[in-house]
Amino acid sequence: MKKILLGLLICAFSNLAIADDGEGMWLPLLLKSLNEAEMQSMGMKMSAEDIYSVNKGSLKDAIVHFGGFCTSELISDQGLLLTNHHCGYGQIQSHSSVGKNYLKDGFWAQNMAAELPNAGLTATFIVRIEDVTKDVFEGVTQKMTLKERQSTIDKNLAAVEQNVKLESHEDVVIKPFYKGNQYFLFVTTTYRDVRLVGAPPESIGKFGSDTDNWVWPRHTGDFALFRIYAGKDNLPADYSEDNVPYKPKHFLPISVDGVEADDFTLVFGFPGRTNQYLPKVAVAQTVDILNPAKIGIRDKALKIVDAEMRKDEATKIKYASKFARIANYWKKWIGESQGIKTTDGIGRKIKFEKEFTEAIAKNKKTKKAYGNILPEFEKLYKAIEPYAQSRDYYNEVMGRNIELFRTASLMKRLIGQYEQNGEAGYLGFRDRLSNYLKDFYKNYSPKIDQQVCSALLDMYIKNAAIKEATTGIYPTPTIRISYPDFIKSLYTKTAFTTQEGLDKIFQMESEAAVAKIKEDPVYKLYVQINDQYNEHVSKPYNEYKEQIDAVQRNYMKALIEVFPEKRFYPDANSTMRVTYGQVKGYQPRDAVTYTPSTYLSGVMEKYKPGDYEFDVPQKLIELYKAKDYGDYGENGKMPVCFIGSNHTTGGNSGSPAIDAHGNLIGLNFDRVWEGTMSDINYDPSICRNIMVDIRYVLFIVDKFAGAKWIVDEMKLVHPKRK
Ligand code: ARG
Ligand code: GLU
């Protein structure tokens, strides 16, 4: 039965129209039917079976989900794992202190025994992928309401999960694809002992920092090395000194022959989330309403934090990581909106929807089944707009940028634990919270937060489109006049701004502590705002969203049905995907052309001694002056980064860039700013991913760090040598 189904699916997709160059995040188990021919025509020398196989070791066995949020890959037969510096940042930071600052100075284990364990860090392999669509839809009918449908699906999902055959160390997840028209099951194995092997100093691994983030030309050596350890049986085990390096089914050989324009590239990893099949009305809403709202909020918050960071070194260190996180998507959204404008993304959607309308009109049945989709979208997106806008405001202001309210939301969860699970629930959550907050307060300044709150709370109250969500938040009508005092008194009176304040509460008996928290002025204000938000924004938003999702599911089904000559790929959902393209420059603006590779000379051009973004380590300057590049240079130059037309997104950080033969050539870590709209509207003219050239990684490990023992473990190859 499964075979027949897969057969149908292949029929549905296999009439190969060549997709836009580079576009698509493809499922590894469908490569054979959908992509192999095209990949080979672009220069690939492998078969689909070399990339994904359940019968023999294949590339997929070297691709590892890192901590659930990034990608990494095996590069030796002893479990050596390569990922981005910004993916391992938290671990590198947690091993650092003033005396041994691995962020600033880098870290290189002298041998395996010196590698550093990381509690909680995981490395997950995909054992196999199965199409379970038919089982998941068992008993689902057209006549069902959305609720009935979902409950049948939930029951089926549980049954499929129950019935899958697993080894004791395996897990299973099932996820919807193609907007809920298909379901795939993933059997995984997760290793729990992952140790830090090496990381360059930030002046290499984070060179250019926020100024260069999302930017080409780029000169960042954004990499770090870890190692997976296993029990003696090579299976997952908790950390133990007795664990041994993991023996992989496959690891990536490394090509030291370099890349040039038009070389085939394949990027293999775990992209997080994309939205390629939105209707025009939704893309317009993102560009005109939602992105500007979020950008505006972060503009204000970032300006305040930046000014404080520039005043004083300690603040800079405290806020660097938070600032980077907020600035990352702020900058991305600006690029995204701009990219949609410059490539006429809206116009392209309009054209596409016209084609769609014509295609369904060709036949009575499709007209009846799908004729309502676009008008429904128009109606629903108009209806959801004020709620979506208010929701973004709320999330940004209350849930992210004002840290005091984030603390208050944790207090609310603590009280929820007490009310639902009594003393035991309270104590369990309190202890976890207390641990978390210890780290939180290390990097918290109430003075900065108060300024952010002053700027942002008022912004929410004035701008959230749903007025019921914000009425009555100011306790008196005159508050607008005395607004700064109101905020000031919040920060003076609350117990949530300091570790000591909270410790005092946490030392009380649970009942007294709960009463004390409930009296806190910030807690009270938070609960009021949160209740109003839930009632007037979240509830209606979710109701519309459910309807939009149902229309979107039908739209996806319609697209697949009425455009049988087109190939569709499912939106990213943190599952394993293959994307492929070529090494390629681009033209960001009139008269400006970017070539695809950068070199160490470019690092030196950007060098600003002592600057926190553009400083360069002395040793690197010396190696540059002496042109001491070992076997890794290219005609007397040291390559640093390159770009290609691979379709990637957040979560692809740390993904390997692989050549036509299956060798590692680079390490994905970013996209170019002009092309960040590839999450909703890929355009081959300006969408590029950014990779570290693998030769730069080798050069830094070997020549800069002197950690030759790590390079010796790898398998270096010369596929271009005749
Ligand atoms: N833009 C890259 C990625 O999302 C890198 C982010 C980390 N670096 C930084 N400077 N913030 O997500
Ligand atoms: N830096 C991103 C990440 O952390 C990858 C860049 C992107 O969004 O494409 O996954």
PDB file of C-alpha atoms in Angstrom, residues 534-628:
ATOM      1  CA  ASN A 534      -5.684  36.726  25.958  1.00  0.00           C
ATOM      2  CA  GLU A 535      -9.307  37.738  25.906  1.00  0.00           C
ATOM      3  CA  HIS A 536      -9.259  40.411  23.213  1.00  0.00           C
ATOM      4  CA  VAL A 537      -6.342  39.422  20.991  1.00  0.00           C
ATOM      5  CA  SER A 538      -5.147  35.888  21.428  1.00  0.00           C
ATOM      6  CA  LYS A 539      -8.546  34.205  21.407  1.00  0.00           C
ATOM      7  CA  PRO A 540      -9.931  35.834  18.244  1.00  0.00           C
ATOM      8  CA  TYR A 541      -6.514  35.599  16.596  1.00  0.00           C
ATOM      9  CA  ASN A 542      -6.401  31.838  17.133  1.00  0.00           C
ATOM     10  CA  GLU A 543      -9.908  31.408  15.779  1.00  0.00           C
ATOM     11  CA  TYR A 544      -9.048  33.211  12.549  1.00  0.00           C
ATOM     12  CA  LYS A 545      -5.710  31.473  12.347  1.00  0.00           C
ATOM     13  CA  GLU A 546      -7.359  28.090  12.489  1.00  0.00           C
ATOM     14  CA  GLN A 547      -9.552  29.044   9.544  1.00  0.00           C
ATOM     15  CA  ILE A 548      -6.617  30.482   7.626  1.00  0.00           C
ATOM     16  CA  ASP A 549      -4.669  27.266   8.173  1.00  0.00           C
ATOM     17  CA  ALA A 550      -7.562  25.245   6.768  1.00  0.00           C
ATOM     18  CA  VAL A 551      -7.766  27.437   3.654  1.00  0.00           C
ATOM     19  CA  GLN A 552      -3.988  27.276   3.316  1.00  0.00           C
ATOM     20  CA  ARG A 553      -4.151  23.476   3.409  1.00  0.00           C
ATOM     21  CA  ASN A 554      -6.736  23.488   0.659  1.00  0.00           C
ATOM     22  CA  TYR A 555      -4.670  25.991  -1.342  1.00  0.00           C
ATOM     23  CA  MET A 556      -1.596  23.758  -1.187  1.00  0.00           C
ATOM     24  CA  LYS A 557      -3.665  20.775  -2.268  1.00  0.00           C
ATOM     25  CA  ALA A 558      -5.052  22.816  -5.139  1.00  0.00           C
ATOM     26  CA  LEU A 559      -1.615  23.984  -6.279  1.00  0.00           C
ATOM     27  CA  ILE A 560      -0.316  20.431  -6.439  1.00  0.00           C
ATOM     28  CA  GLU A 561      -3.414  19.328  -8.333  1.00  0.00           C
ATOM     29  CA  VAL A 562      -3.771  22.110 -10.896  1.00  0.00           C
ATOM     30  CA  PHE A 563      -0.082  22.617 -11.643  1.00  0.00           C
ATOM     31  CA  PRO A 564       1.048  19.046 -12.234  1.00  0.00           C
ATOM     32  CA  GLU A 565       4.012  20.309 -14.248  1.00  0.00           C
ATOM     33  CA  LYS A 566       5.424  22.263 -11.287  1.00  0.00           C
ATOM     34  CA  ARG A 567       7.437  20.759  -8.469  1.00  0.00           C
ATOM     35  CA  PHE A 568       6.488  21.865  -4.991  1.00  0.00           C
ATOM     36  CA  TYR A 569       8.627  21.514  -1.904  1.00  0.00           C
ATOM     37  CA  PRO A 570       7.168  21.615   1.599  1.00  0.00           C
ATOM     38  CA  ASP A 571       7.802  24.630   3.846  1.00  0.00           C
ATOM     39  CA  ALA A 572      10.659  24.214   6.292  1.00  0.00           C
ATOM     40  CA  ASN A 573       9.622  22.763   9.658  1.00  0.00           C
ATOM     41  CA  SER A 574      12.909  21.900  11.386  1.00  0.00           C
ATOM     42  CA  THR A 575      13.123  18.570   9.579  1.00  0.00           C
ATOM     43  CA  MET A 576      16.019  17.325   7.493  1.00  0.00           C
ATOM     44  CA  ARG A 577      16.238  18.903   4.035  1.00  0.00           C
ATOM     45  CA  VAL A 578      18.507  19.058   1.038  1.00  0.00           C
ATOM     46  CA  THR A 579      18.959  22.228  -0.943  1.00  0.00           C
ATOM     47  CA  TYR A 580      21.304  22.645  -3.878  1.00  0.00           C
ATOM     48  CA  GLY A 581      22.625  25.348  -6.137  1.00  0.00           C
ATOM     49  CA  GLN A 582      25.880  26.745  -7.377  1.00  0.00           C
ATOM     50  CA  VAL A 583      28.648  29.007  -6.205  1.00  0.00           C
ATOM     51  CA  LYS A 584      27.472  32.391  -7.482  1.00  0.00           C
ATOM     52  CA  GLY A 585      27.923  36.131  -7.056  1.00  0.00           C
ATOM     53  CA  TYR A 586      25.064  38.614  -7.504  1.00  0.00           C
ATOM     54  CA  GLN A 587      24.152  42.191  -8.306  1.00  0.00           C
ATOM     55  CA  PRO A 588      22.620  43.823  -5.235  1.00  0.00           C
ATOM     56  CA  ARG A 589      22.110  47.224  -6.871  1.00  0.00           C
ATOM     57  CA  ASP A 590      22.517  48.973 -10.153  1.00  0.00           C
ATOM     58  CA  ALA A 591      26.160  48.923 -11.229  1.00  0.00           C
ATOM     59  CA  VAL A 592      27.282  46.884  -8.220  1.00  0.00           C
ATOM     60  CA  THR A 593      28.472  43.323  -8.755  1.00  0.00           C
ATOM     61  CA  TYR A 594      29.584  40.987  -5.992  1.00  0.00           C
ATOM     62  CA  THR A 595      32.026  38.173  -6.716  1.00  0.00           C
ATOM     63  CA  PRO A 596      31.499  34.923  -4.797  1.00  0.00           C
ATOM     64  CA  SER A 597      34.671  34.624  -2.666  1.00  0.00           C
ATOM     65  CA  THR A 598      36.393  36.693   0.016  1.00  0.00           C
ATOM     66  CA  TYR A 599      40.003  36.494   1.178  1.00  0.00           C
ATOM     67  CA  LEU A 600      42.103  37.233   4.238  1.00  0.00           C
ATOM     68  CA  SER A 601      43.178  40.524   2.654  1.00  0.00           C
ATOM     69  CA  GLY A 602      39.558  41.607   3.174  1.00  0.00           C
ATOM     70  CA  VAL A 603      39.836  40.865   6.890  1.00  0.00           C
ATOM     71  CA  MET A 604      42.831  43.189   7.001  1.00  0.00           C
ATOM     72  CA  GLU A 605      40.917  45.910   5.112  1.00  0.00           C
ATOM     73  CA  LYS A 606      38.221  45.813   7.798  1.00  0.00           C
ATOM     74  CA  TYR A 607      40.690  45.590  10.701  1.00  0.00           C
ATOM     75  CA  LYS A 608      40.173  48.249  13.421  1.00  0.00           C
ATOM     76  CA  PRO A 609      42.642  47.732  16.275  1.00  0.00           C
ATOM     77  CA  GLY A 610      40.863  47.388  19.623  1.00  0.00           C
ATOM     78  CA  ASP A 611      37.370  47.598  18.118  1.00  0.00           C
ATOM     79  CA  TYR A 612      34.908  45.098  19.547  1.00  0.00           C
ATOM     80  CA  GLU A 613      33.640  44.082  16.128  1.00  0.00           C
ATOM     81  CA  PHE A 614      36.643  44.402  13.844  1.00  0.00           C
ATOM     82  CA  ASP A 615      39.732  43.644  15.905  1.00  0.00           C
ATOM     83  CA  VAL A 616      42.076  40.969  14.508  1.00  0.00           C
ATOM     84  CA  PRO A 617      44.314  38.663  16.581  1.00  0.00           C
ATOM     85  CA  GLN A 618      48.057  39.436  16.356  1.00  0.00           C
ATOM     86  CA  LYS A 619      48.880  35.881  15.322  1.00  0.00           C
ATOM     87  CA  LEU A 620      46.522  36.110  12.349  1.00  0.00           C
ATOM     88  CA  ILE A 621      48.158  39.355  11.220  1.00  0.00           C
ATOM     89  CA  GLU A 622      51.556  37.672  11.369  1.00  0.00           C
ATOM     90  CA  LEU A 623      50.396  34.664   9.365  1.00  0.00           C
ATOM     91  CA  TYR A 624      48.910  37.058   6.815  1.00  0.00           C
ATOM     92  CA  LYS A 625      52.102  39.079   6.517  1.00  0.00           C
ATOM     93  CA  ALA A 626      54.176  35.928   6.101  1.00  0.00           C
ATOM     94  CA  LYS A 627      51.578  34.406   3.747  1.00  0.00           C
ATOM     95  CA  ASP A 628      51.986  31.335   5.924  1.00  0.00           C
TER      96      ASP A 628
END
